[in-house]
Coordinates of C-alpha atoms in Angstrom, one line a residue:
Chain A
M1 CA -73.2 71.5 112.1
N2 CA -72.6 67.8 111.4
T3 CA -74.9 65.5 109.6
I4 CA -75.9 62.3 111.4
D5 CA -75.1 58.8 110.4
H6 CA -78.0 56.5 111.2
D7 CA -75.6 53.7 112.2
D8 CA -74.0 56.0 114.7
L9 CA -77.4 56.7 116.2
Q10 CA -78.0 52.9 116.6
Q11 CA -74.7 52.6 118.5
H12 CA -76.0 54.9 121.2
R13 CA -79.3 53.1 121.5
S14 CA -78.5 50.7 124.3
Y15 CA -76.9 53.5 126.4
L16 CA -80.0 55.7 125.9
L17 CA -82.2 52.7 126.9
R18 CA -80.3 52.2 130.2
Y19 CA -80.5 55.9 130.8
A20 CA -84.3 56.0 130.3
M21 CA -84.8 52.8 132.3
L22 CA -83.1 54.4 135.4
Q23 CA -85.6 57.2 135.3
L24 CA -88.8 55.5 134.1
R25 CA -88.3 51.9 135.2
D26 CA -90.7 50.6 132.6
P27 CA -89.1 48.8 129.6
H28 CA -92.0 49.8 127.3
L29 CA -92.0 53.5 128.2
A30 CA -88.1 53.5 128.0
E31 CA -88.3 51.9 124.6
D32 CA -90.9 54.5 123.5
V33 CA -88.9 57.6 124.6
V34 CA -85.7 56.2 123.0
Q35 CA -87.5 55.6 119.8
E36 CA -88.9 59.1 119.9
T37 CA -85.5 60.5 120.6
L38 CA -83.9 58.7 117.7
I39 CA -86.7 59.9 115.4
A40 CA -86.3 63.4 116.5
A41 CA -82.6 63.2 115.9
I42 CA -83.0 61.8 112.4
E43 CA -85.6 64.5 111.6
S44 CA -83.4 67.3 112.8
D45 CA -80.6 65.7 110.7
K46 CA -77.9 67.8 112.2
F47 CA -76.4 68.6 115.6
A48 CA -74.2 71.3 116.9
A49 CA -70.6 70.1 116.6
Q50 CA -69.5 71.5 119.9
S51 CA -71.3 68.7 121.7
S52 CA -70.7 65.0 121.2
L53 CA -73.5 63.0 119.6
R54 CA -74.2 61.2 122.8
T55 CA -74.5 64.4 124.8
W56 CA -76.8 65.8 122.2
L57 CA -79.0 62.6 122.2
V58 CA -79.2 62.6 126.0
G59 CA -80.3 66.2 125.8
I60 CA -83.2 65.2 123.6
L61 CA -83.9 62.1 125.7
K62 CA -84.2 64.2 128.9
H63 CA -86.9 66.2 127.4
K64 CA -88.8 63.1 126.2
I65 CA -88.4 61.6 129.7
M66 CA -89.7 64.7 131.4
D67 CA -92.8 64.7 129.1
V68 CA -93.6 61.2 130.3
V69 CA -92.9 62.2 134.0
R70 CA -95.1 65.3 133.7
K71 CA -97.9 63.4 132.2
R72 CA -97.7 60.8 134.9
A73 CA -97.6 63.4 137.6
R74 CA -101.0 64.6 136.5
E75 CA -102.3 61.0 137.0
P76 CA -101.3 60.4 140.6
Q77 CA -103.8 57.6 141.1
L78 CA -101.7 55.4 138.9
E79 CA -98.6 55.4 140.9
V80 CA -99.0 56.3 144.5
A81 CA -100.9 53.2 145.5
E82 CA -98.2 50.5 145.2
G83 CA -96.3 50.5 148.5
E84 CA -95.3 54.1 148.2
D85 CA -95.3 54.9 151.8
E86 CA -91.7 54.4 152.8
S87 CA -92.0 56.3 156.0
E88 CA -91.6 52.8 157.4
L89 CA -88.0 52.9 156.3
V90 CA -87.3 56.1 158.2
D91 CA -89.0 54.7 161.3
A92 CA -86.9 51.7 161.2
L93 CA -83.6 53.7 161.0
F94 CA -84.3 55.8 164.0
K95 CA -85.4 55.1 167.5
E96 CA -88.3 56.8 169.2
N97 CA -86.0 59.4 170.7
G98 CA -84.7 60.3 167.2
H99 CA -81.3 58.7 167.6
W100 CA -79.9 56.2 165.1
A101 CA -81.1 52.7 165.7
D102 CA -77.8 51.6 164.2
P103 CA -75.5 54.5 163.7
P104 CA -73.7 54.6 160.3
Q105 CA -70.2 53.1 160.4
T106 CA -67.3 54.4 158.4
W107 CA -67.2 53.3 154.7
N108 CA -63.8 51.9 153.7
A109 CA -62.2 53.8 150.7
P110 CA -65.5 54.7 149.0
E111 CA -63.6 56.5 146.2
K112 CA -62.1 53.3 145.0
S113 CA -65.6 51.8 144.5
L114 CA -66.2 54.3 141.7
E115 CA -63.6 52.5 139.7
N116 CA -65.2 49.1 140.3
A117 CA -67.8 47.9 137.7
H118 CA -69.5 45.7 140.3
F119 CA -70.1 48.7 142.5
W120 CA -72.1 50.3 139.7
N121 CA -74.3 47.2 139.4
V122 CA -75.1 47.4 143.1
F123 CA -75.7 51.2 142.8
E124 CA -78.2 50.6 140.0
Q125 CA -79.9 47.8 141.8
C126 CA -80.2 50.0 144.9
N127 CA -81.9 52.6 142.8
Q128 CA -84.3 50.0 141.4
R129 CA -85.3 49.0 144.9
M130 CA -86.5 52.4 145.9
P131 CA -90.2 53.2 145.6
L132 CA -91.0 54.7 142.2
N133 CA -91.6 58.4 143.1
T134 CA -88.7 58.4 145.5
A135 CA -86.3 57.0 143.0
R136 CA -87.7 59.3 140.3
A137 CA -87.1 62.5 142.4
F138 CA -83.6 61.4 143.3
M139 CA -82.6 60.6 139.8
M140 CA -84.0 63.9 138.5
R141 CA -81.9 65.6 141.2
E142 CA -78.6 63.8 141.0
F143 CA -78.6 61.8 137.7
M144 CA -80.2 64.4 135.5
E145 CA -78.9 67.3 137.7
M146 CA -82.2 69.2 137.7
T147 CA -82.8 71.9 140.3
T148 CA -85.0 71.2 143.3
E149 CA -87.5 73.8 142.0
E150 CA -87.8 72.1 138.6
I151 CA -88.4 68.8 140.3
C152 CA -91.2 70.1 142.5
Q153 CA -92.8 71.6 139.5
E154 CA -92.5 68.5 137.3
L155 CA -93.8 66.2 140.0
S156 CA -96.5 68.7 141.1
V157 CA -95.5 68.5 144.7
S158 CA -94.7 71.2 147.3
P159 CA -91.1 72.0 148.1
T160 CA -91.4 70.3 151.5
N161 CA -92.7 67.1 150.0
C162 CA -89.9 67.3 147.5
W163 CA -87.3 67.5 150.2
V164 CA -88.9 64.6 152.0
L165 CA -88.7 62.5 148.9
L166 CA -85.1 63.4 148.3
H167 CA -84.1 62.8 151.9
R168 CA -85.8 59.4 152.0
A169 CA -84.1 58.5 148.7
R170 CA -80.7 59.3 150.3
L171 CA -81.5 57.4 153.4
A172 CA -82.6 54.4 151.4
L173 CA -79.7 54.4 149.1
R174 CA -77.2 54.8 152.0
E175 CA -78.8 51.9 153.7
C176 CA -78.7 49.7 150.6
L177 CA -75.1 50.5 149.7
D178 CA -74.1 49.9 153.4
L179 CA -75.7 46.5 153.4
N180 CA -74.8 45.4 149.9
W181 CA -71.5 47.0 149.1
F182 CA -69.6 48.4 152.1
G183 CA -70.3 45.3 154.0
N184 CA -71.5 46.8 157.3
A185 CA -74.2 44.1 157.6
R186 CA -74.6 43.5 161.3
Chain B
M1 CA -80.9 70.4 170.4
L2 CA -81.2 68.4 167.2
D3 CA -81.6 64.6 167.4
C4 CA -80.0 62.4 164.7
K5 CA -83.3 62.1 162.7
Q6 CA -83.7 65.9 162.5
N7 CA -80.0 66.4 161.8
T8 CA -80.0 64.0 158.9
E9 CA -83.1 65.9 157.5
L10 CA -81.3 69.2 157.7
L11 CA -78.1 67.7 156.2
S12 CA -80.2 66.5 153.3
Q13 CA -82.1 69.8 152.9
S14 CA -78.8 71.7 152.8
Y15 CA -78.5 70.1 149.3
E16 CA -81.9 71.7 148.3
R17 CA -82.1 75.1 149.9
P18 CA -79.8 77.6 151.7
V19 CA -79.8 76.8 155.4
T20 CA -79.9 79.5 157.9
L21 CA -77.0 80.4 160.2
G22 CA -78.9 79.0 163.1
E23 CA -79.5 75.7 161.3
R24 CA -75.9 75.5 160.3
I25 CA -74.7 76.0 163.9
A26 CA -77.2 73.4 165.2
M27 CA -75.9 70.9 162.7
R28 CA -72.3 71.6 163.6
M29 CA -73.0 71.2 167.3
H30 CA -74.7 67.9 166.7
L31 CA -72.0 66.6 164.4
L32 CA -69.3 67.5 166.9
M33 CA -70.9 65.0 169.3
C34 CA -72.2 62.3 167.0
R35 CA -70.0 60.0 165.0
G36 CA -72.9 58.2 163.3
C37 CA -74.0 61.5 161.8
R38 CA -70.5 62.5 160.8
N39 CA -70.3 59.2 158.9
F40 CA -73.7 59.9 157.4
E41 CA -72.6 63.4 156.3
K42 CA -69.6 62.0 154.4
Q43 CA -71.7 59.3 152.9
L44 CA -74.2 61.8 151.5
V45 CA -71.3 63.6 149.7
F46 CA -70.2 60.2 148.3
I47 CA -73.8 59.3 147.2
R48 CA -74.1 62.6 145.3
K49 CA -70.8 62.1 143.6
A50 CA -71.6 58.5 142.6
A51 CA -75.0 59.5 141.2
R52 CA -73.6 62.3 139.2
E53 CA -71.0 59.9 137.8
L54 CA -73.5 57.3 136.9
P55 CA -74.3 58.6 133.4
R56 CA -70.7 58.0 132.5
K57 CA -70.8 54.5 133.9
L58 CA -73.8 53.1 132.1

């Protein structure tokens, strides 16, 4: 066990804030969960030496974020209203007969993008543009690496709805990266 | 026969649940004939990879 230096904690603050923002997309909520995380860290006063301080903090943060998400999931009226129906996106991508309106083109050397700081800006922005619940489900799945079952449970939706959310997220993200990064705007 | 819309749904679901042999065959058949969906399949792999790398890029 290591004891925690309060200055060290502060150094991780901005990282934790960005992490929380990706999932919650509300600066006040993000600020709150980060504050709670740091307080919890200080109160426990030690962490297992086998993990890095950041990994340990993110572990606490994930729990705090899920508390908020769970609470919100029980108040669906707050969030579903604002333009949540992105079935329009899916309709726009496919023709009536189910074929692509505009078939995906090859992406040029996508792996190289992962090394490019600007790519990550675009990636974050594309996430921000998704409707809240869609983005939330996607980030829980891929960013926080939760299982599909956990996500359905946390969001109080059926597995089928969960799959639909995740699929729409992938379609939306693919479209956004295609237009804004891989340059297949036609 | 799957159309592109159904095929992309199944591709996406294969990340969430085990797909049946029949579904797998149907996807393969479609992908053999459809370049757009082949590109989509590769891009899904990339999107997952990128999202899972994001925590290290913040």
